[in-house]
Amino acid sequence: MTEYDTLKAEGLNEFTEKRSRFIGTAVPVHTQEEAAAFIARVKKQYWDAKHTVSAYVLRSGEQHCSDDGEPQGTAGVPALNVLLKSGVTDAAVTVTRYFGGILLGTGGLVRAYTHGVSLALEAAGIVCMKPCLMLQVHCPYNQYGKVAALLQEHGAAVDETSFAEKVTLQFHMESGNLPKLENALADATAGGVKPKILGETFFPMEVSAEQKQK
């Protein structure tokens, strides 16, 4: 499993250029069907708009772009290029245009659709999906505080805590941190608390402005 960047949530932003209104929308998707459904939803929402340009990139390798009636190469390809340059995947974008009566020209259209996608991505936010182990530990009540502190200290995020005969904590963390956590728990509990691996999946971590620039 390899980490990848994607969108945090659906994002929307808009701007006006020479009386044309541009509405950019970006959303995380996982399949071509999800991307197509998103594009159809936006077109239905803005049914009276002149154009709804779209693009998407999937982790499985599929890419798509559509000019939706704009001159060839002035809208869909620039939108796709912004997605590719951003490094995100499993992501779809649309830029809807309400024509304002003034022609923008080829260069103006490229700049407008590029800007629309950039605004939408910024509104959606970017997260890094990290491959993480899902784990579980059981501990006596008198060790709960110590165990919870060690999990936090070693980069684990607790997803669920239940209280019965013992305390059960389900958590996730990057696999590289597990050996040190195992040693710390063994030292703190005389070997009484051992993490059990439940599986592996992706968990989101927000990408900082500094990381985006790298």
Short mmCIF file of C-alpha atoms in Angstrom, two decimals:
data_model
loop_
_atom_site.label_atom_id
_atom_site.label_comp_id
_atom_site.label_asym_id
_atom_site.label_seq_id
_atom_site.Cartn_x
_atom_site.Cartn_y
_atom_site.Cartn_z
CA MET A 1 0.00 0.00 0.00
CA THR A 2 1.38 3.38 -1.08
CA GLU A 3 0.34 6.77 0.26
CA TYR A 4 -1.40 9.20 -2.04
CA ASP A 5 -2.89 12.71 -2.00
CA THR A 6 -6.60 13.27 -2.53
CA LEU A 7 -9.31 15.77 -1.63
CA LYS A 8 -10.49 16.20 1.94
CA ALA A 9 -14.12 17.02 1.10
CA GLU A 10 -16.28 18.64 -1.54
CA GLY A 11 -15.25 22.22 -2.18
CA LEU A 12 -16.84 25.08 -4.12
CA ASN A 13 -15.72 28.56 -5.08
CA GLU A 14 -16.54 31.03 -7.81
CA PHE A 15 -15.38 34.19 -9.51
CA THR A 16 -16.45 36.53 -12.31
CA GLU A 17 -14.37 37.31 -15.39
CA LYS A 18 -15.67 39.86 -17.93
CA ARG A 19 -19.24 39.29 -16.73
CA SER A 20 -18.98 35.50 -17.12
CA ARG A 21 -19.59 33.66 -13.85
CA PHE A 22 -17.36 30.64 -13.21
CA ILE A 23 -18.26 28.13 -10.46
CA GLY A 24 -15.62 25.56 -9.57
CA THR A 25 -16.53 22.39 -7.68
CA ALA A 26 -14.16 19.62 -6.58
CA VAL A 27 -14.96 16.34 -4.86
CA PRO A 28 -13.19 13.10 -3.87
CA VAL A 29 -14.28 10.07 -5.93
CA HIS A 30 -13.12 6.46 -6.18
CA THR A 31 -14.59 5.15 -9.44
CA GLN A 32 -15.58 6.33 -12.90
CA GLU A 33 -19.21 5.80 -11.89
CA GLU A 34 -18.83 8.13 -8.89
CA ALA A 35 -17.13 10.75 -11.06
CA ALA A 36 -19.83 10.53 -13.74
CA ALA A 37 -22.57 10.82 -11.10
CA PHE A 38 -20.89 13.92 -9.64
CA ILE A 39 -20.60 15.58 -13.06
CA ALA A 40 -24.25 14.76 -13.83
CA ARG A 41 -25.32 16.21 -10.46
CA VAL A 42 -23.50 19.49 -11.10
CA LYS A 43 -24.95 19.76 -14.61
CA LYS A 44 -28.43 19.20 -13.21
CA GLN A 45 -27.85 21.78 -10.47
CA TYR A 46 -26.68 24.39 -12.99
CA TRP A 47 -28.95 23.25 -15.82
CA ASP A 48 -29.27 26.77 -17.25
CA ALA A 49 -25.50 27.35 -17.52
CA LYS A 50 -23.78 27.59 -20.90
CA HIS A 51 -21.00 25.10 -20.09
CA THR A 52 -19.95 22.69 -17.34
CA VAL A 53 -16.37 21.65 -18.02
CA SER A 54 -15.16 18.54 -16.18
CA ALA A 55 -12.08 16.48 -15.42
CA TYR A 56 -11.12 13.64 -13.12
CA VAL A 57 -8.13 11.50 -12.19
CA LEU A 58 -8.39 8.09 -10.52
CA ARG A 59 -5.82 6.08 -8.63
CA SER A 60 -6.64 3.13 -10.89
CA GLY A 61 -5.18 5.12 -13.80
CA GLU A 62 -8.24 6.50 -15.59
CA GLN A 63 -8.28 10.16 -16.63
CA HIS A 64 -11.06 12.20 -18.23
CA CYS A 65 -11.69 15.72 -19.42
CA SER A 66 -14.47 17.44 -21.34
CA ASP A 67 -14.70 20.90 -22.94
CA ASP A 68 -18.53 20.70 -22.87
CA GLY A 69 -18.93 22.95 -25.89
CA GLU A 70 -16.04 25.33 -25.29
CA PRO A 71 -13.43 25.54 -28.09
CA GLN A 72 -11.31 22.38 -28.14
CA GLY A 73 -8.37 22.48 -25.74
CA THR A 74 -9.43 25.65 -23.94
CA ALA A 75 -11.21 24.11 -20.97
CA GLY A 76 -11.10 20.35 -20.31
CA VAL A 77 -7.38 19.85 -20.87
CA PRO A 78 -6.39 22.88 -18.75
CA ALA A 79 -8.69 21.59 -15.99
CA LEU A 80 -7.09 18.15 -16.14
CA ASN A 81 -3.61 19.67 -16.14
CA VAL A 82 -4.34 21.50 -12.88
CA LEU A 83 -5.43 18.21 -11.30
CA LEU A 84 -2.30 16.44 -12.50
CA LYS A 85 0.01 19.26 -11.40
CA SER A 86 -1.57 19.33 -7.93
CA GLY A 87 -0.65 15.68 -7.42
CA VAL A 88 -4.10 14.65 -6.21
CA THR A 89 -5.85 11.50 -7.39
CA ASP A 90 -9.29 9.99 -6.87
CA ALA A 91 -10.52 13.52 -7.53
CA ALA A 92 -13.06 15.11 -9.87
CA VAL A 93 -13.66 18.76 -10.73
CA THR A 94 -16.17 20.81 -12.68
CA VAL A 95 -16.13 24.45 -13.68
CA THR A 96 -19.54 25.79 -14.65
CA ARG A 97 -19.74 28.92 -16.79
CA TYR A 98 -22.62 31.33 -17.08
CA PHE A 99 -21.77 33.31 -20.22
CA GLY A 100 -21.73 37.05 -19.64
CA GLY A 101 -21.86 38.19 -23.26
CA ILE A 102 -18.16 39.02 -23.68
CA LEU A 103 -15.86 36.58 -25.49
CA LEU A 104 -12.72 35.74 -23.51
CA GLY A 105 -10.61 34.38 -26.36
CA THR A 106 -8.54 31.21 -26.27
CA GLY A 107 -6.01 32.43 -23.71
CA GLY A 108 -8.71 33.94 -21.54
CA LEU A 109 -10.67 30.69 -21.44
CA VAL A 110 -7.60 28.67 -20.52
CA ARG A 111 -6.78 31.07 -17.68
CA ALA A 112 -10.36 31.16 -16.45
CA TYR A 113 -10.85 27.40 -16.32
CA THR A 114 -7.42 26.90 -14.79
CA HIS A 115 -8.28 29.44 -12.09
CA GLY A 116 -11.68 27.83 -11.50
CA VAL A 117 -10.15 24.43 -10.82
CA SER A 118 -7.46 25.91 -8.58
CA LEU A 119 -10.08 27.68 -6.47
CA ALA A 120 -12.14 24.50 -6.18
CA LEU A 121 -9.15 22.43 -5.07
CA GLU A 122 -8.23 25.05 -2.49
CA ALA A 123 -11.79 24.99 -1.14
CA ALA A 124 -11.83 21.19 -0.98
CA GLY A 125 -8.48 20.86 0.82
CA ILE A 126 -5.87 18.18 0.27
CA VAL A 127 -5.15 15.21 2.50
CA CYS A 128 -2.47 12.54 2.30
CA MET A 129 -3.96 9.05 2.60
CA LYS A 130 -1.44 7.09 4.64
CA PRO A 131 -1.38 3.29 4.82
CA CYS A 132 -1.89 2.47 8.50
CA LEU A 133 -2.26 -0.58 10.67
CA MET A 134 -5.53 -0.99 12.56
CA LEU A 135 -4.78 -2.34 16.04
CA GLN A 136 -6.37 -3.18 19.36
CA VAL A 137 -5.17 -3.45 22.95
CA HIS A 138 -6.84 -4.60 26.17
CA CYS A 139 -5.65 -3.28 29.52
CA PRO A 140 -6.77 -3.15 33.16
CA TYR A 141 -8.44 0.05 34.31
CA ASN A 142 -5.44 1.02 36.43
CA GLN A 143 -3.22 0.99 33.31
CA TYR A 144 -5.62 2.82 31.00
CA GLY A 145 -4.13 6.30 31.47
CA LYS A 146 -0.60 5.04 30.97
CA VAL A 147 -1.51 3.03 27.86
CA ALA A 148 -3.49 5.89 26.29
CA ALA A 149 -0.57 8.27 26.86
CA LEU A 150 1.89 5.85 25.23
CA LEU A 151 -0.36 5.46 22.19
CA GLN A 152 -0.45 9.22 21.71
CA GLU A 153 3.29 9.53 22.32
CA HIS A 154 4.02 7.02 19.55
CA GLY A 155 1.80 8.59 16.91
CA ALA A 156 -1.27 6.39 17.30
CA ALA A 157 -4.79 7.75 16.86
CA VAL A 158 -7.48 6.12 18.99
CA ASP A 159 -10.64 5.38 16.99
CA GLU A 160 -12.77 3.72 19.67
CA THR A 161 -12.59 3.02 23.41
CA SER A 162 -14.89 0.59 25.22
CA PHE A 163 -15.13 -0.14 28.94
CA ALA A 164 -16.09 -3.62 30.13
CA GLU A 165 -14.15 -6.06 32.30
CA LYS A 166 -11.09 -4.40 30.78
CA VAL A 167 -10.56 -1.29 28.72
CA THR A 168 -10.32 -1.94 24.98
CA LEU A 169 -8.75 0.63 22.67
CA GLN A 170 -8.92 0.39 18.91
CA PHE A 171 -6.44 2.64 17.13
CA HIS A 172 -4.45 3.14 13.96
CA MET A 173 -0.86 4.14 13.27
CA GLU A 174 1.85 3.94 10.64
CA SER A 175 3.48 0.52 10.67
CA GLY A 176 6.98 1.93 11.19
CA ASN A 177 6.00 3.20 14.65
CA LEU A 178 4.70 -0.14 15.91
CA PRO A 179 7.96 -1.76 17.16
CA LYS A 180 8.74 1.18 19.48
CA LEU A 181 5.17 1.19 20.77
CA GLU A 182 5.31 -2.54 21.46
CA ASN A 183 8.52 -2.09 23.45
CA ALA A 184 7.15 0.88 25.39
CA LEU A 185 3.95 -0.97 26.29
CA ALA A 186 5.90 -4.06 27.34
CA ASP A 187 8.16 -1.99 29.60
CA ALA A 188 5.26 -0.04 31.13
CA THR A 189 2.98 -3.03 31.77
CA ALA A 190 5.51 -5.81 32.45
CA GLY A 191 4.56 -7.42 29.16
CA GLY A 192 0.86 -7.47 30.01
CA VAL A 193 -0.37 -5.28 27.14
CA LYS A 194 0.35 -6.32 23.57
CA PRO A 195 -1.14 -4.71 20.44
CA LYS A 196 -3.10 -7.01 18.15
CA ILE A 197 -3.14 -6.20 14.42
CA LEU A 198 -6.69 -6.17 13.02
CA GLY A 199 -5.90 -5.13 9.47
CA GLU A 200 -4.52 -2.38 7.27
CA THR A 201 -6.24 0.53 5.54
CA PHE A 202 -5.76 4.18 4.56
CA PHE A 203 -6.30 7.09 6.93
CA PRO A 204 -6.19 10.80 5.98
CA MET A 205 -3.55 13.24 7.17
CA GLU A 206 -3.91 16.90 6.20
CA VAL A 207 -1.26 18.29 3.86
CA SER A 208 0.30 21.53 5.11
CA ALA A 209 1.04 24.53 2.92
CA GLU A 210 4.76 23.73 3.16
CA GLN A 211 4.19 20.15 1.97
CA LYS A 212 2.07 21.35 -0.96
CA GLN A 213 4.96 23.51 -2.18
CA LYS A 214 7.43 20.61 -2.22
#
